[in-house]
PDB file of C-alpha atoms in Angstrom:
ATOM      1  CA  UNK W   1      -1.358 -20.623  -7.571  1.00  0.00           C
ATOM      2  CA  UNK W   2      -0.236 -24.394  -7.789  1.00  0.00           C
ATOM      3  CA  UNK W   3       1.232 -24.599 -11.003  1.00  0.00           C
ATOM      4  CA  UNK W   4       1.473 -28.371 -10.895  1.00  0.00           C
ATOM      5  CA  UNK W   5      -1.860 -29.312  -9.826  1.00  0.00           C
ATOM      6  CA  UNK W   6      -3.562 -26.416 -11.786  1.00  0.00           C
ATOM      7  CA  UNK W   7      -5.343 -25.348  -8.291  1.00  0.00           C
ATOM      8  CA  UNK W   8      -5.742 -22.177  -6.207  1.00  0.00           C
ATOM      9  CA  UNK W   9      -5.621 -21.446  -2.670  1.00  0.00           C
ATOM     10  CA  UNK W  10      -4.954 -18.930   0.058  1.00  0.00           C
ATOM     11  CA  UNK W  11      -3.527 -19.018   3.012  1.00  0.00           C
ATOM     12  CA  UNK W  12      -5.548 -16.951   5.708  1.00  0.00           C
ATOM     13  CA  UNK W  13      -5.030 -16.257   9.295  1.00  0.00           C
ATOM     14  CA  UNK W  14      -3.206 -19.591   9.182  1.00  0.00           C
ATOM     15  CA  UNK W  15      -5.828 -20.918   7.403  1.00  0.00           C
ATOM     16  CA  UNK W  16      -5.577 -22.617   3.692  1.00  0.00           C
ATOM     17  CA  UNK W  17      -8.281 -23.017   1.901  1.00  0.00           C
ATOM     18  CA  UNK W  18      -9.074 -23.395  -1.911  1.00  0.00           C
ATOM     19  CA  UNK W  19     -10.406 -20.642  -4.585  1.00  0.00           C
ATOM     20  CA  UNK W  20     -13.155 -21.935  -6.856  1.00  0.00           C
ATOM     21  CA  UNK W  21     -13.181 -20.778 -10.339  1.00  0.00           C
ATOM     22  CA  UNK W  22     -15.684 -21.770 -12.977  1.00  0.00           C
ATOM     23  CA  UNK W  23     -12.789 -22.706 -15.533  1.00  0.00           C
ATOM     24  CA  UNK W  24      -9.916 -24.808 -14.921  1.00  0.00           C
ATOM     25  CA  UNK W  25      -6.567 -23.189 -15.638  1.00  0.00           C
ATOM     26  CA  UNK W  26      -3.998 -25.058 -17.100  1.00  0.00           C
ATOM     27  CA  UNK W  27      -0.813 -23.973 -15.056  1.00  0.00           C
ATOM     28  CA  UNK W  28      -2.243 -20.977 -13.118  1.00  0.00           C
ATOM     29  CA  UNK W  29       0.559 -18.068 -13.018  1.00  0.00           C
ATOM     30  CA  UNK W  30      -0.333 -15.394 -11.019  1.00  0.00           C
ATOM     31  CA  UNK W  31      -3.192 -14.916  -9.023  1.00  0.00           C
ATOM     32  CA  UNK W  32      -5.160 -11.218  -7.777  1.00  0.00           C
ATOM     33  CA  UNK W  33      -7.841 -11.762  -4.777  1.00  0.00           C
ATOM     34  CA  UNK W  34      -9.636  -8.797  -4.124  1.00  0.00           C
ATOM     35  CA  UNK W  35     -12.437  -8.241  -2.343  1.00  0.00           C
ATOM     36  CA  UNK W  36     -15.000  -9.151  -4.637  1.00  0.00           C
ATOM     37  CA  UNK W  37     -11.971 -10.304  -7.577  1.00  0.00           C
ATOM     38  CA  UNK W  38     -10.153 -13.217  -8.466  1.00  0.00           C
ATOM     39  CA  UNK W  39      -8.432 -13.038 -11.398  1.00  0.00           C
ATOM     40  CA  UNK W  40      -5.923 -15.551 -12.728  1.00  0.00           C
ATOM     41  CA  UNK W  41      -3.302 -16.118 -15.557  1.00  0.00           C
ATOM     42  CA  UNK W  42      -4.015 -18.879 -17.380  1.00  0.00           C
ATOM     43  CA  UNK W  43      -0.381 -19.899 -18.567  1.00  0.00           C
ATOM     44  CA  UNK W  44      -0.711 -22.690 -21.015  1.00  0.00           C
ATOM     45  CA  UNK W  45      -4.254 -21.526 -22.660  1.00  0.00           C
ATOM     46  CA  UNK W  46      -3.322 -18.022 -23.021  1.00  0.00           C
ATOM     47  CA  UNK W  47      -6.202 -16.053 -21.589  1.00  0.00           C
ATOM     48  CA  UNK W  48      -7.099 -14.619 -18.006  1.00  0.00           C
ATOM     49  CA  UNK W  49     -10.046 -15.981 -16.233  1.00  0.00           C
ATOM     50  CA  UNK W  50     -11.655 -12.839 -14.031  1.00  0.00           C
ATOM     51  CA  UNK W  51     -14.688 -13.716 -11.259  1.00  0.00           C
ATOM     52  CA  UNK W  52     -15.968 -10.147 -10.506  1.00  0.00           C
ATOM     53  CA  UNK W  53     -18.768  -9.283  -7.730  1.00  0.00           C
ATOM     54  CA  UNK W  54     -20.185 -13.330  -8.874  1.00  0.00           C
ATOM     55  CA  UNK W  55     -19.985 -12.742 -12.684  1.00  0.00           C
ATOM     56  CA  UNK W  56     -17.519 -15.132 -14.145  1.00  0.00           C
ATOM     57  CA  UNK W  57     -15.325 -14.586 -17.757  1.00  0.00           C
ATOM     58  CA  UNK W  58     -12.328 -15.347 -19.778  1.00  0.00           C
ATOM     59  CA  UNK W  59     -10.989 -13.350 -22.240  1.00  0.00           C
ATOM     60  CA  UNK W  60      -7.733 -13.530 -24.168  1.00  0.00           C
ATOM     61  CA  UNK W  61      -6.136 -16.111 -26.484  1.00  0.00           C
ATOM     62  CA  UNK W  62      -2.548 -17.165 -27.564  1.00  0.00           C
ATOM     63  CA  UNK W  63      -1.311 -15.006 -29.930  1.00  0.00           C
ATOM     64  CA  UNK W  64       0.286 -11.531 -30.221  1.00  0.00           C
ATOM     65  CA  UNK W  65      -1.796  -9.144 -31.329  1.00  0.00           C
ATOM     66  CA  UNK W  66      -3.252  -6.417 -28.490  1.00  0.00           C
ATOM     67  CA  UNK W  67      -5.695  -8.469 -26.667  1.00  0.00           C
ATOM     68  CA  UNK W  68      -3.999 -12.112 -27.519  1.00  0.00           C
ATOM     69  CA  UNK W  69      -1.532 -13.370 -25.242  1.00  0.00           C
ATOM     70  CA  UNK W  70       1.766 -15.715 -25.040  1.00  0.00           C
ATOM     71  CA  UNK W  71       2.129 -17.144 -21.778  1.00  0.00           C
ATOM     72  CA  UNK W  72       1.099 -14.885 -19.279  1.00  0.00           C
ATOM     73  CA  UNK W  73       2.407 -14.896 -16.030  1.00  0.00           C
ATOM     74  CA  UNK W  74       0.835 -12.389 -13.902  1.00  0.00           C
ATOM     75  CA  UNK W  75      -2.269  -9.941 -13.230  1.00  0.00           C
ATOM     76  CA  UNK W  76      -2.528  -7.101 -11.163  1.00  0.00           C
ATOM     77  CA  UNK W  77      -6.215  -5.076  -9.971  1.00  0.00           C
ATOM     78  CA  UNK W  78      -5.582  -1.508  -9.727  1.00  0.00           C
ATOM     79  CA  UNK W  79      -8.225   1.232 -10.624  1.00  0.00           C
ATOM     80  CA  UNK W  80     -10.569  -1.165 -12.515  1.00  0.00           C
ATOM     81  CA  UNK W  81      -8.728  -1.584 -14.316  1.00  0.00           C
ATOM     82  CA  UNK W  82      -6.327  -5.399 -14.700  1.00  0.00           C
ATOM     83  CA  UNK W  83      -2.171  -5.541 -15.457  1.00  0.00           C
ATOM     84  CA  UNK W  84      -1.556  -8.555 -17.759  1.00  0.00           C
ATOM     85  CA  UNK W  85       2.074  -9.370 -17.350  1.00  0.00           C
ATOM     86  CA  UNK W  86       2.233 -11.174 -21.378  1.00  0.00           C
ATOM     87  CA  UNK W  87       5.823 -12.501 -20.713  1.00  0.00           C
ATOM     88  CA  UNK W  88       6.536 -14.023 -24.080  1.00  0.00           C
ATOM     89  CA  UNK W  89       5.328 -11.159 -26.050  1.00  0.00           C
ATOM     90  CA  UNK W  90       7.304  -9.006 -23.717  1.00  0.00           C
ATOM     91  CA  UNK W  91       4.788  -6.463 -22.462  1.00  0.00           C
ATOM     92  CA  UNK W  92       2.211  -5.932 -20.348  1.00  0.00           C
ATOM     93  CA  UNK W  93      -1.818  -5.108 -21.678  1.00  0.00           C
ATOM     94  CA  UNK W  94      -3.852  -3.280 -19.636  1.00  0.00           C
ATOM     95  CA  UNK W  95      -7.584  -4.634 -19.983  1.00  0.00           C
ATOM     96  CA  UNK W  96     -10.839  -3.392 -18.376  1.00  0.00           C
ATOM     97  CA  UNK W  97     -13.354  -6.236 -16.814  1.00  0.00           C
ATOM     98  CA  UNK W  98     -14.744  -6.862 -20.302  1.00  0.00           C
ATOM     99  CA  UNK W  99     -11.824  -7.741 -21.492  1.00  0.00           C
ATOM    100  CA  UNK W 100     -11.271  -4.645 -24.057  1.00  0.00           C
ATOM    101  CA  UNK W 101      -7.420  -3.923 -24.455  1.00  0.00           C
ATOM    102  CA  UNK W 102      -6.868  -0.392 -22.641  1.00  0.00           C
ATOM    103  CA  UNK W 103      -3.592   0.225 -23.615  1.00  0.00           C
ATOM    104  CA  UNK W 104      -0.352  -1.985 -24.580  1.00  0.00           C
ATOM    105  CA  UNK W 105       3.007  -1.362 -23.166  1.00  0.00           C
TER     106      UNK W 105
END
């Protein structure tokens, strides 16, 4: 992620290139490219924007109840199932692809 310039690239075989997303982030975090993922923290707007297998969502706002978040700063894919690193409320949520809060810890 390019916090700065609110963009998103990867760097491939020497290669850089840009991710396309149908939202704009506003100070993109953390970033997880899978094979058919890209899911992003959306720092300043307090949600996560998720492209799965050509589907595109957002879910999430600021706040601190299970399923809102403050500031988050990084995401993680792992068993279908997507970390949420919500720094300010110091936890992380652990969502499914819907966006339904799995568990809190």
């Amino acid at each position: 992620p390019e916090y700065s310039s609110d963009t998103l690239r990867t760097l491939k075989n020497g290669n850089m290139s840009f991710i396309g997303i149908p939202e704009e982030p506003d100070a993109p975090a953390g970033v997880e490219v899978a094979e058919n993922l890209v899911a992003v923290a959306d720092f300043y707007n307090g949600r996560i924007i998720l492209q799965k297998d050509g589907n595109n969502k957002t879910f999430g706002k600021k706040g601190s109840q299970p399923g809102e978040l403050n500031y988050p700063t990084d995401v993680q894919w792992m068993n279908n199932q997507l970390y949420v690193a919500d720094a300010y409320n110091h936890r992380v949520q652990v969502f499914d692809e819907n966006g339904k809060v799995l568990k809190v810890i």
